[in-house]
PDB file of C-alpha atoms in Angstrom:
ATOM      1  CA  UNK A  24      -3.983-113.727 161.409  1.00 58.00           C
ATOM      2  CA  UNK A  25      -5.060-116.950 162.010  1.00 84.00           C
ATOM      3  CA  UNK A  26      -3.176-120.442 162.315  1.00 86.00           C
ATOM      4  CA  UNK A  27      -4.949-121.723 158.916  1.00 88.00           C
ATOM      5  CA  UNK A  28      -4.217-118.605 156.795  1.00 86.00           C
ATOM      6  CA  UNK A  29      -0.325-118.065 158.726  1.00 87.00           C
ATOM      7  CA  UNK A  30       0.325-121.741 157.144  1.00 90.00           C
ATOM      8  CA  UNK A  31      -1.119-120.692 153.603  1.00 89.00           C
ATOM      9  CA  UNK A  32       1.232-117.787 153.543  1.00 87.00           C
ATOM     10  CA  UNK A  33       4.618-119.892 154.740  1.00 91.00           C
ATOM     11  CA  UNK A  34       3.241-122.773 152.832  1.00 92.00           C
ATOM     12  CA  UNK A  35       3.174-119.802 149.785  1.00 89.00           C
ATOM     13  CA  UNK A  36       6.867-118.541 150.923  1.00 88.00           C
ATOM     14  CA  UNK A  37       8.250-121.897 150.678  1.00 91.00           C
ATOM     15  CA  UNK A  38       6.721-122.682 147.471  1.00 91.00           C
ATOM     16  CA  UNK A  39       8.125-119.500 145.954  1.00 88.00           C
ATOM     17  CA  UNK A  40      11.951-120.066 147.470  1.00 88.00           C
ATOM     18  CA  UNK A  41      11.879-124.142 146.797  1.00 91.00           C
ATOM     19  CA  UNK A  42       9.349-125.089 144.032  1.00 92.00           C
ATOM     20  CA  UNK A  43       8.057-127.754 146.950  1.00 93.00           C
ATOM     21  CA  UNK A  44       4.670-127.121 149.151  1.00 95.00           C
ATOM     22  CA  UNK A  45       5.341-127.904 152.843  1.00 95.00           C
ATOM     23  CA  UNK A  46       4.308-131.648 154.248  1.00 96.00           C
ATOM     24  CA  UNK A  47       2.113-132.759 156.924  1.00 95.00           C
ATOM     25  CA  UNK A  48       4.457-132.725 159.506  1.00 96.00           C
ATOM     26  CA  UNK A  49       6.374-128.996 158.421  1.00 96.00           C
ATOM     27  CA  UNK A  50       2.416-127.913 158.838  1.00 96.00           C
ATOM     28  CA  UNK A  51       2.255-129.862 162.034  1.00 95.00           C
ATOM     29  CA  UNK A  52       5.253-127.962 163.336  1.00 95.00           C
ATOM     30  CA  UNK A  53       4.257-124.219 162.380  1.00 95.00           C
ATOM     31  CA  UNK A  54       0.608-125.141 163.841  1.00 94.00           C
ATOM     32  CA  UNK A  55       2.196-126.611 166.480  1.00 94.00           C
ATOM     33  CA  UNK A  56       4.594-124.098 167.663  1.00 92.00           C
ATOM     34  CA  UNK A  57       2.204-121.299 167.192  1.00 91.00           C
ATOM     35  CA  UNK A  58       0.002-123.257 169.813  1.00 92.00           C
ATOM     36  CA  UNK A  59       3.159-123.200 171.951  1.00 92.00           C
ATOM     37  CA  UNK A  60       3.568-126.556 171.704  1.00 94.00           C
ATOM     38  CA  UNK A  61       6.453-128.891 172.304  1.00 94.00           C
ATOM     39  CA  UNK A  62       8.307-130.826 169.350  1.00 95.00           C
ATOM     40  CA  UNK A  63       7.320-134.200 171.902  1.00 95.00           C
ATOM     41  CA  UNK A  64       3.524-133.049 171.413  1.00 95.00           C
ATOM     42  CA  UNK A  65       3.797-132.397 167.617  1.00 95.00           C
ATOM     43  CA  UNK A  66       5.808-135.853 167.177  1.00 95.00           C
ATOM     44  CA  UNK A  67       2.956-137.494 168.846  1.00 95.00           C
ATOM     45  CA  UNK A  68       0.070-136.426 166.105  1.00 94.00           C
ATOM     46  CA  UNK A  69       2.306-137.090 163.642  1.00 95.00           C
ATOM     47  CA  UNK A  70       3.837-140.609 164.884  1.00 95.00           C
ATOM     48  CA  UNK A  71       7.488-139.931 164.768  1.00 95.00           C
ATOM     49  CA  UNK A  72       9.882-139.537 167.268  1.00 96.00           C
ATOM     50  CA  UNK A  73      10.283-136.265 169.085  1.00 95.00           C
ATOM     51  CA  UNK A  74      13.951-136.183 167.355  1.00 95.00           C
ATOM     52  CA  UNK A  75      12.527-136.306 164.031  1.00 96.00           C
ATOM     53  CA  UNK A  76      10.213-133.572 164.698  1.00 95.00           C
ATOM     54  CA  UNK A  77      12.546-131.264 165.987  1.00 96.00           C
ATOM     55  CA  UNK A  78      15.320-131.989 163.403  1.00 96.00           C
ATOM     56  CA  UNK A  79      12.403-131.037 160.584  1.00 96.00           C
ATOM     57  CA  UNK A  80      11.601-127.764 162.997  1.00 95.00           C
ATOM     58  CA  UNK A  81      14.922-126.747 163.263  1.00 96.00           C
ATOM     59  CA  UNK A  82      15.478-127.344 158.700  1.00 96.00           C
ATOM     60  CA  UNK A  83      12.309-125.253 158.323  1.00 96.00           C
ATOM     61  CA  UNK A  84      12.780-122.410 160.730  1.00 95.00           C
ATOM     62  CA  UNK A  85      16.372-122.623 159.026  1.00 96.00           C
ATOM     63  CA  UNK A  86      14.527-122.118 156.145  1.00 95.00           C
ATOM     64  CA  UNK A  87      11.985-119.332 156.926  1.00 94.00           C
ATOM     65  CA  UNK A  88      14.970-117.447 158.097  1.00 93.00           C
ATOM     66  CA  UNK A  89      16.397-117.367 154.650  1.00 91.00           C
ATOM     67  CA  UNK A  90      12.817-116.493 152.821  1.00 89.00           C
ATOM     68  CA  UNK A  91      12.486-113.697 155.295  1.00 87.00           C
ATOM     69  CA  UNK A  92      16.225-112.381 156.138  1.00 88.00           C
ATOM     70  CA  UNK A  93      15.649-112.613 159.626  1.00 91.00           C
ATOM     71  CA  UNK A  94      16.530-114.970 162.275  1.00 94.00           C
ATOM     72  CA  UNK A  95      13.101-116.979 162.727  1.00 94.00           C
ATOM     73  CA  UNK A  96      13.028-119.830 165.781  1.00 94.00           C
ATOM     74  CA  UNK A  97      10.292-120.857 168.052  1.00 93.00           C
ATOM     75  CA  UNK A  98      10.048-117.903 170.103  1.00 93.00           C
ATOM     76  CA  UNK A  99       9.510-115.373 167.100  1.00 93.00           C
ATOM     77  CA  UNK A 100       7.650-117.721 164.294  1.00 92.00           C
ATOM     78  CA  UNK A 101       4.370-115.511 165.047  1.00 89.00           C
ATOM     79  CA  UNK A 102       5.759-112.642 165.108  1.00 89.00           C
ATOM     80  CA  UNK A 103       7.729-112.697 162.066  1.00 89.00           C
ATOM     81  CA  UNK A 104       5.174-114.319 160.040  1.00 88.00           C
ATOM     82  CA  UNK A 105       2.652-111.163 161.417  1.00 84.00           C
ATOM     83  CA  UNK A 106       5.142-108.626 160.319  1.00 83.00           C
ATOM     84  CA  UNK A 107       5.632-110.090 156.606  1.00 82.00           C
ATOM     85  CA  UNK A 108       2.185-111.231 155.886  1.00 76.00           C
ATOM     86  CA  UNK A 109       1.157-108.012 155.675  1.00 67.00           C
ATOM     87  CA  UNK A 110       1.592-104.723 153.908  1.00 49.00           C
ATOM     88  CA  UNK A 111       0.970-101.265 155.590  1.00 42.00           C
ATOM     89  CA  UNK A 112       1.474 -98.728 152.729  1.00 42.00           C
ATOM     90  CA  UNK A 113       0.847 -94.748 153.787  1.00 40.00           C
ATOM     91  CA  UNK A 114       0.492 -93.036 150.447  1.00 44.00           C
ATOM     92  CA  UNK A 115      -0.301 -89.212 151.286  1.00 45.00           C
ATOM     93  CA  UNK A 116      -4.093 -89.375 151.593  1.00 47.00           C
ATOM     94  CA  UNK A 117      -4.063 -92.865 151.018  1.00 45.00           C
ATOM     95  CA  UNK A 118      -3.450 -96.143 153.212  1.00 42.00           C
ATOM     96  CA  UNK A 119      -3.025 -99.481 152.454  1.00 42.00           C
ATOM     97  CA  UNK A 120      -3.472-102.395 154.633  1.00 43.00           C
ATOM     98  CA  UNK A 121      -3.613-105.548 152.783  1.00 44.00           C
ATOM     99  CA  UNK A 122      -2.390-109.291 153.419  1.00 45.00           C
ATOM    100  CA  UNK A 123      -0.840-109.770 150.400  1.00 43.00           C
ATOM    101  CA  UNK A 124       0.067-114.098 150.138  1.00 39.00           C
ATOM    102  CA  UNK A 125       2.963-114.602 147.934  1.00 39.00           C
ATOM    103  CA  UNK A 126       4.805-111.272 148.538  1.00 40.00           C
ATOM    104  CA  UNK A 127       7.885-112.528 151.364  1.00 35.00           C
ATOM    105  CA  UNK A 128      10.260-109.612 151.772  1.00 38.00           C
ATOM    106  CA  UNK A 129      10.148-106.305 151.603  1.00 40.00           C
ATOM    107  CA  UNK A 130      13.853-105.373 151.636  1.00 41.00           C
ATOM    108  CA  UNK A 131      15.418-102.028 152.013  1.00 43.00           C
ATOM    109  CA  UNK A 132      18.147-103.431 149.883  1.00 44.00           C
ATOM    110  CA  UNK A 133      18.464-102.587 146.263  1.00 44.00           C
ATOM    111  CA  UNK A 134      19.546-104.778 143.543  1.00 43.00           C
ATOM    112  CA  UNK A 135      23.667-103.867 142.881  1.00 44.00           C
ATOM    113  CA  UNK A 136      24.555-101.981 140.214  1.00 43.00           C
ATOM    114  CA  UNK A 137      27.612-102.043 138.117  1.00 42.00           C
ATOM    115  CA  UNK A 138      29.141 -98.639 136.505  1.00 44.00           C
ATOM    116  CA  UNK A 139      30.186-100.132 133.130  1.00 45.00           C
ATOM    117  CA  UNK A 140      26.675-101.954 133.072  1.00 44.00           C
ATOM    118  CA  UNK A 141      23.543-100.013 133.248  1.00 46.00           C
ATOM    119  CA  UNK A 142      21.175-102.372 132.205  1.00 45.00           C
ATOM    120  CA  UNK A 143      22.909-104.910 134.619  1.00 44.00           C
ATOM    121  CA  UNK A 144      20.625-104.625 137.888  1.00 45.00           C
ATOM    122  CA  UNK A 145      17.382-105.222 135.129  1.00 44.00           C
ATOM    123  CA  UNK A 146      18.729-108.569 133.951  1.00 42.00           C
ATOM    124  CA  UNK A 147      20.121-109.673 137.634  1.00 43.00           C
ATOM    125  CA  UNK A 148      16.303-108.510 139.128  1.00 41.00           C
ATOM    126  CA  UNK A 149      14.762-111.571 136.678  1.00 37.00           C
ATOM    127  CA  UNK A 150      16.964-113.716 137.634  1.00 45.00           C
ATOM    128  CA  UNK A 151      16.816-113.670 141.187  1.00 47.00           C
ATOM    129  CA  UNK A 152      14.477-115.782 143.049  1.00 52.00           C
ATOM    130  CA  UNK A 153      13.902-113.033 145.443  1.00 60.00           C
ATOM    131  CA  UNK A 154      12.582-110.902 142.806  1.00 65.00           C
ATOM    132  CA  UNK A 155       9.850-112.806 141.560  1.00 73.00           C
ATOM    133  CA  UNK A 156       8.345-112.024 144.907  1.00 76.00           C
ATOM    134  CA  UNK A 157       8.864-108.161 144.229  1.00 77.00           C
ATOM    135  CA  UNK A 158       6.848-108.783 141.022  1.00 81.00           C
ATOM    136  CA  UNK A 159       4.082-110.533 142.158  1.00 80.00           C
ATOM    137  CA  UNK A 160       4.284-107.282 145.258  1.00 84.00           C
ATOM    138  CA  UNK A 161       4.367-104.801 141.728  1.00 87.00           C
ATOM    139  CA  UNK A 162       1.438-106.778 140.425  1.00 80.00           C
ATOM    140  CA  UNK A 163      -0.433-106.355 143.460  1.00 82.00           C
ATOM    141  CA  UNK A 164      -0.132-102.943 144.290  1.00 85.00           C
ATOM    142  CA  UNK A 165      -0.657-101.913 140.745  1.00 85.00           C
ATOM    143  CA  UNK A 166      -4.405-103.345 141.481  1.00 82.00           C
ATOM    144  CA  UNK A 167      -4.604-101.319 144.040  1.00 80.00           C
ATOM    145  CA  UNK A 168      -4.356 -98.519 141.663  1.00 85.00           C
ATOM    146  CA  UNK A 169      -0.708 -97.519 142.580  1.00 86.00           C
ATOM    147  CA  UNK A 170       1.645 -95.926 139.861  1.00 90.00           C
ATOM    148  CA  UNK A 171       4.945 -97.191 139.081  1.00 88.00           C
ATOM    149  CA  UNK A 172       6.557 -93.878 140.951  1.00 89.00           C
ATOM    150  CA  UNK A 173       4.528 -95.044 143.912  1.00 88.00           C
ATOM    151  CA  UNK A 174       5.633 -98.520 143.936  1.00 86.00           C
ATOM    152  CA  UNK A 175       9.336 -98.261 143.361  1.00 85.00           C
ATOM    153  CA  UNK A 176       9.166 -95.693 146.493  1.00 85.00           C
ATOM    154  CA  UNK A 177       6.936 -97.738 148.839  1.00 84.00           C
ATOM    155  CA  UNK A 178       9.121-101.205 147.628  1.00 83.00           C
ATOM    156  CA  UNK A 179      12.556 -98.837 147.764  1.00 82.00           C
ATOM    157  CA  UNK A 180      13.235-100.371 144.286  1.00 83.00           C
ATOM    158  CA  UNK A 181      14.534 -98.236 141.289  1.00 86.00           C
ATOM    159  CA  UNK A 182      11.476 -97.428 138.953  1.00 87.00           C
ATOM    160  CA  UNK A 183      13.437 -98.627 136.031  1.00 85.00           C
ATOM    161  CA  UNK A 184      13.324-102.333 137.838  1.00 85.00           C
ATOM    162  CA  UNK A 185       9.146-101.756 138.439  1.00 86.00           C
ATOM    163  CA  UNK A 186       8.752-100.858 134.968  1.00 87.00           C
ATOM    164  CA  UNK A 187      10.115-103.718 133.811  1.00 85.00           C
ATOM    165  CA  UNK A 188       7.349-106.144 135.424  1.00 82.00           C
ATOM    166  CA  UNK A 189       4.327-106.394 133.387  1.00 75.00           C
TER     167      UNK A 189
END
């Protein structure tokens, strides 16, 4: 991908996890660090101090960790934002290979479950900030012509959870 569209999908990720689009100088940093540049070179197009730079780095990578559930720093800010920008799906016959904006995580874990409350994963799934980026993944695949069976087993989600997103 390329620098402009990597900082449309963390500006995206961010936006989805905080409510708040990134500022100049978060931009400046991902740009910045992607170009393998220091927080001294950054600070310098953005007049601030090198200090300030790296203390808004080091909250945003902080950050990006959390959206993604991976450790995210300087050295592996490409990578990770390669791996979760995009969506490899292998359905039988039929492959998938779209950048999908919006859509952070896809997690092998499943939302818990309580015996004495069936129905209990359902409401916890629309609560949960993390969800909201499975639905918006549900939406998308669904235009892709996916089924609901198909979805819940590509997004390891239970198909009573995929239903529920319309």
């Amino acid at each position: 991908m390329q620098v402009q569209e990597l900082l449309q999908f963390v500006d995206e990720a961010v936006y989805h996890k905080t409510g708040r689009h990134l500022n100049d100088l978060q931009r400046g940093v991902i740009e910045g660090t992607l170009k393998y540049q220091n927080y001294s070179d950054i600070a310098d197009a953005f007049n601030c101090s090198p200090g300030h730079a790296k203390d808004v780095g080091y909250e945003l990578l902080k950050l990006l960790s959390d959206i993604f559930d991976e450790p995210v720093d300087k050295g592996n800010l490409k990578s990770v934002l390669d791996r979760h920008s995009n969506i490899n799906l292998s359905l039988g016959d039929n492959t998938i290979n779209s950048n999908i904006i919006g859509c952070i995580t896809v997690s092998p874990k499943q939302p818990k479950t309580q015996a004495n409350k069936p129905n209990s994963n359902i409401s916890s799934f629309s609560e949960d900030s993390k969800n909201i980026v499975h639905a918006k993944k549900i939406y998308k695949l669904r235009q892709f012509g996916l089924n609901d069976e198909q979805i819940a087993e590509a997004l390891e989600l239970p198909l009573e959870i995929v239903k529920q997103v319309t």
